[in-house]
Coordinates of C-alpha atoms and ligand atoms in Angstrom, one line a residue:
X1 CA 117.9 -185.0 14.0
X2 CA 116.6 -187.7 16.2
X3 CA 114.6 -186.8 19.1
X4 CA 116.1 -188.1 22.4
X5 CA 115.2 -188.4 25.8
X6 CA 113.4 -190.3 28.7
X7 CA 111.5 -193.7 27.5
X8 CA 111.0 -195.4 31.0
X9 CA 111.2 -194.6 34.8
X10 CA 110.8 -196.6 37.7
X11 CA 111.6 -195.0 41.4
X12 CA 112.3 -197.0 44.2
X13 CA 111.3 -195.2 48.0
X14 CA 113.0 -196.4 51.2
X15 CA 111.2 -198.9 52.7
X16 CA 111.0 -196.6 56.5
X17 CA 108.5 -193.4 57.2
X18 CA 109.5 -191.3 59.5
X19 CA 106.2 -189.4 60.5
X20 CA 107.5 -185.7 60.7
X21 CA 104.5 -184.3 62.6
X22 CA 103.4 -186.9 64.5
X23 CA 106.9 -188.5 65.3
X24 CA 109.7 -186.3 64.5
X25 CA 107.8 -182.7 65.7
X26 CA 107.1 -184.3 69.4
X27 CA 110.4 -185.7 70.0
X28 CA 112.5 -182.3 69.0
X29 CA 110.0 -180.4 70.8
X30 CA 109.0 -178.1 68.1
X31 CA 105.9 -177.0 66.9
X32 CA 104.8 -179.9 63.2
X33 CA 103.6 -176.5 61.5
X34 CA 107.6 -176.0 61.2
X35 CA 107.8 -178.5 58.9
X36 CA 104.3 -179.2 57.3
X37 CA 103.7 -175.4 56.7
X38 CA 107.1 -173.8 57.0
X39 CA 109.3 -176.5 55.1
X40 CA 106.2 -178.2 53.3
X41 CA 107.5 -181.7 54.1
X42 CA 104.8 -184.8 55.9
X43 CA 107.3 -187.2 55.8
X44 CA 110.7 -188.9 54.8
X45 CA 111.9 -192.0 53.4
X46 CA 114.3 -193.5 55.2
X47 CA 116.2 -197.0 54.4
X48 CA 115.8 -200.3 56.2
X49 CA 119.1 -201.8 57.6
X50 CA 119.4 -203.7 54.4
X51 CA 118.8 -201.5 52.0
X52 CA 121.0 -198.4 50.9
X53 CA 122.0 -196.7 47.0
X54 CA 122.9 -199.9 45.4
X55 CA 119.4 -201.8 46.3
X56 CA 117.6 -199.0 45.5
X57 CA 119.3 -198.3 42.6
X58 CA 119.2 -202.1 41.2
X59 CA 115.4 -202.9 42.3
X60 CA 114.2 -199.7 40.3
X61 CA 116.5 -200.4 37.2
X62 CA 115.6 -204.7 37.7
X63 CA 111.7 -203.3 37.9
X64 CA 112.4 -201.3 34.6
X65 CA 114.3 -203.6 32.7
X66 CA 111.9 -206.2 33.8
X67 CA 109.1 -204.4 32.3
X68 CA 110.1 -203.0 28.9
X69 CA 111.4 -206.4 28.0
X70 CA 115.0 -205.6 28.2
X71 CA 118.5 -207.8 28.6
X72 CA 121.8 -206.4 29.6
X73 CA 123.0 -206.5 26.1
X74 CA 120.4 -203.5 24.9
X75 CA 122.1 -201.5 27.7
X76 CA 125.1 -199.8 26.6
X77 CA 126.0 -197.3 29.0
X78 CA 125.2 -196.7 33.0
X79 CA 125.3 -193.9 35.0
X80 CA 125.1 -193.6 38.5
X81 CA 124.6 -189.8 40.3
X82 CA 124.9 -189.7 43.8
X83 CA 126.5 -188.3 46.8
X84 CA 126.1 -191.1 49.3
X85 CA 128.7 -193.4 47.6
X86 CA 131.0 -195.2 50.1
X87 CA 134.1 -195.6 47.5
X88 CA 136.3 -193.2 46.1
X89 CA 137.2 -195.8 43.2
X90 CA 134.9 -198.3 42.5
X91 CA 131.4 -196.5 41.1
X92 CA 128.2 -197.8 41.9
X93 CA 127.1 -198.3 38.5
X94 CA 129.5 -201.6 39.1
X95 CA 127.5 -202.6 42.2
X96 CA 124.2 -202.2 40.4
X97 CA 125.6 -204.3 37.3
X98 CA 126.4 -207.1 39.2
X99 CA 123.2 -207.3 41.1
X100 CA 121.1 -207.2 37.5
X101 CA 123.2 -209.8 36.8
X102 CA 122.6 -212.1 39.2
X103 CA 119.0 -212.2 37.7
X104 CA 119.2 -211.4 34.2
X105 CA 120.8 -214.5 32.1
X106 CA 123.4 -211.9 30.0
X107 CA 125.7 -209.3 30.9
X108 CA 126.9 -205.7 30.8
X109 CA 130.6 -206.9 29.2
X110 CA 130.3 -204.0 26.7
X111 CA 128.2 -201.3 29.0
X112 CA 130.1 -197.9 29.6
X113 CA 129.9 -197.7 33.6
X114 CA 130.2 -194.6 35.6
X115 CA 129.4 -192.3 38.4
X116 CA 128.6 -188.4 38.0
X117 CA 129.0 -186.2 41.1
X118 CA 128.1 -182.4 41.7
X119 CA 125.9 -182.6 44.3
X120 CA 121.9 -182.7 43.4
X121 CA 122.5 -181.7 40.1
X122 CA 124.5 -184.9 39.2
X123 CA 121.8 -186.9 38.3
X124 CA 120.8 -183.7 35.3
X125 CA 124.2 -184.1 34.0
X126 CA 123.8 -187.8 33.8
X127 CA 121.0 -187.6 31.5
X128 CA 122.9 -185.1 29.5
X129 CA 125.7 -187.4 29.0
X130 CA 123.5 -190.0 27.9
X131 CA 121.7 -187.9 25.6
X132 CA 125.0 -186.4 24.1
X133 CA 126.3 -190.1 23.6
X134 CA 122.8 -190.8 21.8
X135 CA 122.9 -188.3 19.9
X136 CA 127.3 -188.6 18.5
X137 CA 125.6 -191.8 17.4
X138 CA 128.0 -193.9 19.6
X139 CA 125.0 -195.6 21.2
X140 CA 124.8 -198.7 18.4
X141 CA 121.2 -198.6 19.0
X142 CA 121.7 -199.6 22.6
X143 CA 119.9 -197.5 25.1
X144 CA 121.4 -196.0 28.4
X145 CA 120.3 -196.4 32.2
X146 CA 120.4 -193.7 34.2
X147 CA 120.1 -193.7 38.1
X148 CA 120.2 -191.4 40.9
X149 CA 120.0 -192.8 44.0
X150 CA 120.8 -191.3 47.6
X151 CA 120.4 -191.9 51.5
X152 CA 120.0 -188.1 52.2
X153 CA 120.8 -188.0 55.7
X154 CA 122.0 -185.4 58.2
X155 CA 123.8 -185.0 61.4
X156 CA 121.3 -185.6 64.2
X157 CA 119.8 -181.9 65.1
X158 CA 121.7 -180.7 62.1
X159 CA 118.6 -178.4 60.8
X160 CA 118.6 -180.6 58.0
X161 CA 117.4 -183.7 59.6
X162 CA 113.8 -182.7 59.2
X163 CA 114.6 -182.5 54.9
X164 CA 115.9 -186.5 55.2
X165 CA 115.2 -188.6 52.7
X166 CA 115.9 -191.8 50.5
X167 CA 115.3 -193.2 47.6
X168 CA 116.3 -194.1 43.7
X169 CA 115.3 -193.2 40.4
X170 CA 116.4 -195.2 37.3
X171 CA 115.5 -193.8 34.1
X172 CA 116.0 -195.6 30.7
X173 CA 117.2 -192.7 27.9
X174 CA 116.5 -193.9 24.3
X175 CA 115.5 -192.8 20.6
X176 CA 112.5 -191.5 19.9
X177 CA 111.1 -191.9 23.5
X178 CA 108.1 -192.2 25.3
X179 CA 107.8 -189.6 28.0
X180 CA 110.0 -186.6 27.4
X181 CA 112.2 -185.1 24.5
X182 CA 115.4 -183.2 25.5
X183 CA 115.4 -179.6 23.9
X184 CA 119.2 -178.5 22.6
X185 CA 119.4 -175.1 24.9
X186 CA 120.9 -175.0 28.0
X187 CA 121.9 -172.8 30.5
X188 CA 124.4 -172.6 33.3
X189 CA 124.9 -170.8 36.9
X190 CA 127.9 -172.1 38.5
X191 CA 130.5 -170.9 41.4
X192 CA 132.5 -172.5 43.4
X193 CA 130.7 -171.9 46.4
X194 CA 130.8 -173.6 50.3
X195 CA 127.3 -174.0 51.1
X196 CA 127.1 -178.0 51.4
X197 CA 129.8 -180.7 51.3
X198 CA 130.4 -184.1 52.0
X199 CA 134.6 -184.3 52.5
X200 CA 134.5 -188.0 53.0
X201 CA 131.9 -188.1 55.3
X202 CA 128.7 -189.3 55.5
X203 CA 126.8 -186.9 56.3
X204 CA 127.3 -183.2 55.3
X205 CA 128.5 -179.9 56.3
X206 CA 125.6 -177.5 55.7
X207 CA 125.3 -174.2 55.8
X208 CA 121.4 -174.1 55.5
X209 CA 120.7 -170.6 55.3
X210 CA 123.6 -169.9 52.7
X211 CA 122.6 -172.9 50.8
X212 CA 119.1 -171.5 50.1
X213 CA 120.6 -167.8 49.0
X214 CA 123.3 -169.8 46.6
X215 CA 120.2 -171.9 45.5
X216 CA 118.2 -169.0 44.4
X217 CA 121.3 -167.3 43.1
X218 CA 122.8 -169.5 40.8
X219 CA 119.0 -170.4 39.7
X220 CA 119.0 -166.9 38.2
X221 CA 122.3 -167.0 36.5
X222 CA 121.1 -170.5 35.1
X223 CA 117.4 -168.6 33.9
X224 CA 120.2 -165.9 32.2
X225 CA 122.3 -168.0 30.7
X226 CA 119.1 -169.9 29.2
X227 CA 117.3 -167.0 27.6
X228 CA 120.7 -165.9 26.0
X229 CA 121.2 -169.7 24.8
X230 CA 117.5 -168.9 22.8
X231 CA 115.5 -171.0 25.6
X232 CA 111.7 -170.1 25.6
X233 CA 110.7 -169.1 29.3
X234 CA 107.5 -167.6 28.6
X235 CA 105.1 -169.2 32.1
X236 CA 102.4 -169.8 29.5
X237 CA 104.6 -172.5 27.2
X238 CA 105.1 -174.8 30.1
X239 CA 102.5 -177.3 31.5
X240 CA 104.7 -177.8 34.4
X241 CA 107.9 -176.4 36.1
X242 CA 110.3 -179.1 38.1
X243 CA 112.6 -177.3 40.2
X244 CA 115.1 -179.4 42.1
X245 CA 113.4 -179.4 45.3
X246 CA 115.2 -180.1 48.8
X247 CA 112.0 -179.3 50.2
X248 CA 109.0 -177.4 48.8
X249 CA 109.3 -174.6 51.1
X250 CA 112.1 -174.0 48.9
X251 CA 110.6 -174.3 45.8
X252 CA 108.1 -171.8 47.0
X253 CA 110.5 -169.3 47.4
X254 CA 112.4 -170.3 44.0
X255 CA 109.0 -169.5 42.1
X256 CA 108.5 -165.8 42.5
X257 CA 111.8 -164.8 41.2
X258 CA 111.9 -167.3 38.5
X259 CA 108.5 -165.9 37.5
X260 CA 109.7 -162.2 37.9
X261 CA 112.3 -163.1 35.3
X262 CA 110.1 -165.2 32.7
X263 CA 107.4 -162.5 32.7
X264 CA 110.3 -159.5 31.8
X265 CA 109.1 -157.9 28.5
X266 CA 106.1 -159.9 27.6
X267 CA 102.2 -159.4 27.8
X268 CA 102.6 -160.8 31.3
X269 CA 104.3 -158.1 32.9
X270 CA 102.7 -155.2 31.2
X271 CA 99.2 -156.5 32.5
X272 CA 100.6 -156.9 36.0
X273 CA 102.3 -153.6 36.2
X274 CA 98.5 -152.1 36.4
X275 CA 97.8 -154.2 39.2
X276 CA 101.7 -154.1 41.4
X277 CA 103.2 -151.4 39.3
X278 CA 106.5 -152.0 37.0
X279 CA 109.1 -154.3 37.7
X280 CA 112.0 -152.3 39.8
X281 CA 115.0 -152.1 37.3
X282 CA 118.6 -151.7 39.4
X283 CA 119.4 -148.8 36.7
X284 CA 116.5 -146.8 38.7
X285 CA 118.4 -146.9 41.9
X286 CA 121.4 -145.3 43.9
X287 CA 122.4 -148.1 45.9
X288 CA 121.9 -152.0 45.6
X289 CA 120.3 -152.0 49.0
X290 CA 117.9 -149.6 47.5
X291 CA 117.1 -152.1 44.3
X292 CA 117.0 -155.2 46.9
X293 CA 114.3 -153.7 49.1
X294 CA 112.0 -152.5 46.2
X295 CA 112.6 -156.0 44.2
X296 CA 111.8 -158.2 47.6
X297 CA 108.4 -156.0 47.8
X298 CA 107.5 -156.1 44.5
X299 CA 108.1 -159.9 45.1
X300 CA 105.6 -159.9 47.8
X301 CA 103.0 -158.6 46.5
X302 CA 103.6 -160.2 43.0
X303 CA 102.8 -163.7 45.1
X304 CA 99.5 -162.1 46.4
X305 CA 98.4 -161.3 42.6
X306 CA 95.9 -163.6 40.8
X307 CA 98.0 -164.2 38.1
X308 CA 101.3 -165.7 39.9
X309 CA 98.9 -167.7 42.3
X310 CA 97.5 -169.4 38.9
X311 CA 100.6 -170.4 37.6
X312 CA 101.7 -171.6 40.5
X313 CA 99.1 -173.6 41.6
X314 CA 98.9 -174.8 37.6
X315 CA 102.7 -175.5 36.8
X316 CA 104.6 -175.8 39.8
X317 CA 102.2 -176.9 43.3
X318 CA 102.0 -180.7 41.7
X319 CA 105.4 -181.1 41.2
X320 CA 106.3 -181.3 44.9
X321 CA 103.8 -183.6 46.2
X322 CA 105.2 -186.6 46.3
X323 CA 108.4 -184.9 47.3
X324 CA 106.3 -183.9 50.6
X325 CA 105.8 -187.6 51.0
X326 CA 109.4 -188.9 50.8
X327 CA 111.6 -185.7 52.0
X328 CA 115.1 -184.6 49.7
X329 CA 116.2 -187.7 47.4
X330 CA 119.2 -185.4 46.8
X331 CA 119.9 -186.2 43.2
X332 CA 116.8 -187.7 42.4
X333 CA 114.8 -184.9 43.6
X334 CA 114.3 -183.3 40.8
X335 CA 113.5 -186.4 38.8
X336 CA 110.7 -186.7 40.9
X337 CA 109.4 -183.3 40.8
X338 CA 108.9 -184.2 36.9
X339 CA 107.0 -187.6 37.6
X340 CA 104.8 -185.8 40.5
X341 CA 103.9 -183.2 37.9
X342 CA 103.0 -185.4 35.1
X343 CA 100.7 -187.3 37.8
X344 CA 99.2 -184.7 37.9
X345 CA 98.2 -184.3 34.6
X346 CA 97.4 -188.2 34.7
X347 CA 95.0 -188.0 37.3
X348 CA 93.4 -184.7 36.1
X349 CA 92.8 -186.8 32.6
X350 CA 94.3 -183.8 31.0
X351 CA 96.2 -184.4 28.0
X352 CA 99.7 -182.8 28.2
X353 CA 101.1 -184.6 24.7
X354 CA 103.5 -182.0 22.8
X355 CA 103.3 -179.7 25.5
X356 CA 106.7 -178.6 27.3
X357 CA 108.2 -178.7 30.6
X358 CA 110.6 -176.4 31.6
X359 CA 113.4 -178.2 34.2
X360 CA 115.5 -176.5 37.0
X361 CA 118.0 -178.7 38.3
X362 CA 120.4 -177.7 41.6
X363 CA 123.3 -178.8 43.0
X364 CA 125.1 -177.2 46.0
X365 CA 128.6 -176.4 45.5
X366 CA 127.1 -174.9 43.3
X367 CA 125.5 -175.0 39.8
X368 CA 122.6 -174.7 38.6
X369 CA 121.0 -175.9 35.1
X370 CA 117.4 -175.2 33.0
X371 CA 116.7 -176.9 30.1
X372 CA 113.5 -178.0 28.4
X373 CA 111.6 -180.8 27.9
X374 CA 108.6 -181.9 25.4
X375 CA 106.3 -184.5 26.5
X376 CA 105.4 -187.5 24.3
X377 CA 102.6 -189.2 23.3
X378 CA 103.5 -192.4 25.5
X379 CA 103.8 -190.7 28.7
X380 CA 100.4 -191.9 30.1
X381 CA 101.2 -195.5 30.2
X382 CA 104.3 -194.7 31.1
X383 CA 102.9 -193.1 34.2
X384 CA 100.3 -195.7 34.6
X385 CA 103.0 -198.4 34.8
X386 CA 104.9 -196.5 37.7
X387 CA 104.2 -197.9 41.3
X388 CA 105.6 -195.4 43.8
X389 CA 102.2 -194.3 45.5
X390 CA 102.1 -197.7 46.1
X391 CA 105.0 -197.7 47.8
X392 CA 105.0 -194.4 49.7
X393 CA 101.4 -195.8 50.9
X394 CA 103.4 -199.6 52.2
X395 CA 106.2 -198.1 54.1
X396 CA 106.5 -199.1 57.8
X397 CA 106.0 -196.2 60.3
X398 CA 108.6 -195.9 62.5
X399 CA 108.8 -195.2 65.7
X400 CA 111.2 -192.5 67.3
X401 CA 113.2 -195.3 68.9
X402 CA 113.6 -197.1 65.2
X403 CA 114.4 -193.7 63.8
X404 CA 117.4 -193.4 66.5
X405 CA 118.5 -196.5 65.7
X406 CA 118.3 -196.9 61.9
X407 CA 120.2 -193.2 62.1
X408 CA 123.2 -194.7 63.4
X409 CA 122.7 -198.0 61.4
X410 CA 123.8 -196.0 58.0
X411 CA 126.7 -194.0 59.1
X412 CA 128.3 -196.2 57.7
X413 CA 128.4 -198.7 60.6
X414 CA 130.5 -201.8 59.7
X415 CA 128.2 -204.0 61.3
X416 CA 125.1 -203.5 63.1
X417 CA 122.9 -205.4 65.3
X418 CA 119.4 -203.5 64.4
X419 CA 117.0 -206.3 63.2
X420 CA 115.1 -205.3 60.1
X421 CA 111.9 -203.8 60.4
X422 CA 110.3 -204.8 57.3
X423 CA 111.0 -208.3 55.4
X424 CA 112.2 -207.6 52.2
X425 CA 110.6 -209.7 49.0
X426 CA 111.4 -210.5 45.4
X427 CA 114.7 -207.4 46.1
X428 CA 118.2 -207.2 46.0
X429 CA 119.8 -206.6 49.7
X430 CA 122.6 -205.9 51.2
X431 CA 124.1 -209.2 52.4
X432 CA 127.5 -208.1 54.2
X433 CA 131.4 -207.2 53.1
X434 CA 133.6 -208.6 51.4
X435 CA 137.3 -209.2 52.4
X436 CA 138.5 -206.1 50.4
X437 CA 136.4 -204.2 52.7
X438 CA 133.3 -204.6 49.5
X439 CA 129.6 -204.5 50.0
X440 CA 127.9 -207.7 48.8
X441 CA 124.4 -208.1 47.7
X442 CA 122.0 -210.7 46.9
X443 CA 118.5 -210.9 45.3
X444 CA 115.9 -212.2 47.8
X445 CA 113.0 -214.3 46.2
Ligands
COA501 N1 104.3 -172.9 61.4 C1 104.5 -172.6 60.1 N2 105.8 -172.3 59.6 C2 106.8 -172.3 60.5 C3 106.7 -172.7 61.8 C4 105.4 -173.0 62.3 N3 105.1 -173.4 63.6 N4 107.9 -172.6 62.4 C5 108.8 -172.3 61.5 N5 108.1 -172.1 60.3 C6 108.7 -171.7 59.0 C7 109.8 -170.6 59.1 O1 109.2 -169.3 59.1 C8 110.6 -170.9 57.8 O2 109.9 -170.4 56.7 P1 110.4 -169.2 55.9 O3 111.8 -169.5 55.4 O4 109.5 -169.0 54.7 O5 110.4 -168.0 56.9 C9 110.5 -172.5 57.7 O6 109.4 -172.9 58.5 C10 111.7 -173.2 58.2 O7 112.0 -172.7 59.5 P2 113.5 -172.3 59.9 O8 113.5 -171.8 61.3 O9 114.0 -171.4 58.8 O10 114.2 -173.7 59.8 P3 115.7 -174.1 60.1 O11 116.6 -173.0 60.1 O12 115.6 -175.0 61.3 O13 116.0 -175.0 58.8 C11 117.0 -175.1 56.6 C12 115.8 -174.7 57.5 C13 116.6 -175.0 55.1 C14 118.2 -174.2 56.9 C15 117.3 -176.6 56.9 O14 116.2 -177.4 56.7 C16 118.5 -177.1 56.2 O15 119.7 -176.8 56.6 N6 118.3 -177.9 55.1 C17 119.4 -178.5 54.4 C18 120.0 -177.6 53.3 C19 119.0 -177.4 52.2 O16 118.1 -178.1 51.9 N7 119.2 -176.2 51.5 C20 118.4 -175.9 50.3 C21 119.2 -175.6 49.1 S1 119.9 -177.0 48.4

């Protein structure tokens, strides 16, 4: 059977830092520790007036095309996964056509467009579409782009404000690829659940503290679901673990219990049962309470034990740096939890080729999905090609007056009179509506 998966990546960061320690902490009068320690989050990326999904979404998949020598033609499918769009009919994956065409000489004519929403998650079952298209052989040798791309923005003081973030990651799924393989099994934790929604607003409804319990929840029924499916979860297999990650604090409270359930039955848990004692099974006691208390303090002092603090620090610590840089990217999240990891590989000169990763997407609403991943022998250049530190490092710092006023500038404002604060160059922007109430773009040279 043909291996599929990612070939190419290229992630494009709003162009705006908001400082959260030194800009945001000061101004909401609370202490930066909050959100550098507590949440795990420096910074966000936030969006210049002109930019917003569709620039984001185009200059990362013009960069890509650009650099794997591609023309519209060889694209025969695009997917957009998002939950900032601002049209209930016509998907972005339109928008971001039209821009690339404005620069490349062909077109998409024959390109399968379309938009995938479920929250964070979206951009997971993107890829999956595009790799079960590949793989019915109705590609015709063309590849498919893939693209999540948010403005993750709260209500001002909405706890959520500090998790803010923007940006767009465009990945090109092909045969025989260069970075990562898709592995068959799957597995599933989905409820309808009302822990974050967006009814045609722009920005959410969140319940913060649910959304973190239905996070971890459906994350376990997803791990279940896996391991029944015949998915490997044994923490030794995997050189890294991307969680979908809203902020790492989160993360760091997803990794215990997904560790507690990978380590069930093997070597791993008998050698730490010396150390912590067994793993509390609910059979062993009266009431659930009971079970809850004994399985959050095994929890405990399972983080405090050599062996967890290893594999954390190993598989999953990397995989949320550069989300600490750039805040939630909603959809894209944990498509850059994958990149960050593999950096880390890339700067450590270790060799991760054939090794596997083990991927836990989220999306609130709520579902959540694990699959696995092998790495390919072209990931290095692959990663060497990618710019975003660049980026994160050129963003303008902005004030907490410009912060005020690029807030209000993408709720959606019909117009705005906020000048830019950076000048864009050799990009697509946003140039204005239409008289069908469209947003126009243009490439800048
Ligand atoms: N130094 C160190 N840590 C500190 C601190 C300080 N000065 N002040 C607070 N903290 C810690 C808190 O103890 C907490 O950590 P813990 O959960 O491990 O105890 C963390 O910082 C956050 O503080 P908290 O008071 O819980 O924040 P909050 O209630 O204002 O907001 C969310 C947290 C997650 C509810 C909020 O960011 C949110 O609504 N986010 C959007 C929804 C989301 O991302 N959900 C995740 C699932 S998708």
């Amino acid at each position: 059977m043909t291996e599929v998966g990612i070939d190419a990546i290229e992630i494009e960061t709003g162009k705006l830092k908001l400082d959260l320690a030194e800009t945001f902490a000061p101004a909401q009068g609370e202490d930066p520790g909050k959100y550098t320690k507590g949440l795990g989050l420096d910074a966000s990326s936030l969006p210049d007036t002109y930019e917003d999904i569709v620039t984001m979404a185009a200059n990362a998949s013009h960069r890509l095309m650009k650099r794997k020598g591609l023309e519209p033609e060889d694209i025969g499918r695009i997917d957009v996964a998002t939950e900032s769009a601002f049209d209930n009919s016509k998907p972005v994956s339109t928008y971001v056509a039209g821009c690339l065409e404005q620069v490349f000489d062909g077109d998409f004519l024959h390109a399968n467009k379309g938009e995938r929403k479920f929250a964070c998650v979206a951009g997971t079952q993107a890829l999956d579409d595009a790799f079960n298209w590949i793989r019915a052989g109705r590609n015709q040798g063309r590849k498919a782009l893939v693209i999540a791309t948010d403005t993750a923005l709260y209500a001002r003081d909405d706890p959520g404000e500090a998790t803010q973030g923007a940006g767009a990651v465009a990945m090109l799924i092909d045969e025989n690829p260069d970075i990562v393989t898709f592995e068959p099994e799957q597995g599933f934790g989905s409820a309808d659940e009302t822990d974050f929604l967006k009814p045609n607003q722009q920005f959410p409804s969140v319940d913060g503290k649910r959304s973190m319990q239905v996070y971890l929840a459906r994350m376990r029924e997803a791990m279940q679901d896996f391991v029944r499916n015949g998915g490997d979860v044994h923490p030794e297999n995997f050189a890294y673990v991307p969680f979908h990650t809203p902020f790492p604090g989160m993360v760091r409270k997803a990794a215990p219990l997904g560790y507690r359930h990978c380590v069930r039955g093997t070597d791993i848990e008998e050698a730490l049962a010396e150390e912590i004692g067994p793993q509390p099974r609910s059979d062993e006691f009266d009431t659930s309470e009971e079970f809850l208390d004994a399985i959050t303090e095994y929890t405990k002092k399972l983080q405090e034990t050599d062996q967890y603090r290893e594999w954390y620090e190993r598989a999953v610590e990397p995989t949320v740096d550069i989300s600490s840089q750039v805040g939630n990217w909603y959809t894209g999240s944990v498509h850059l939890a994958r990149v960050s990891g593999l950096f880390d590989a890339l700067d450590a000169g270790r060799d991760v080729t054939g090794k596997q990763l083990l991927v836990a997407s989220y999306g609130s609403g709520a579902q959540a999905e694990i699959h696995a991943e092998t790495i390919q022998s072209g990931w290095q250049d692959e990663l060497e090609a990618m710019t975003i530190f660049e980026q994160i490092e050129d963003r303008h710092d902005i004030s907490f007056q410009e912060y005020e006023d690029i807030h209000d500038v993408h709720n959606h404002d019909e117009t705005t009179d906020v000048e830019p604060m950076t000048t864009p160059h050799e990009e697509f922007v946003f140039d204005g509506w239409g008289r069908m109430g469209e947003r126009q773009y243009r490439y800048v040279e």
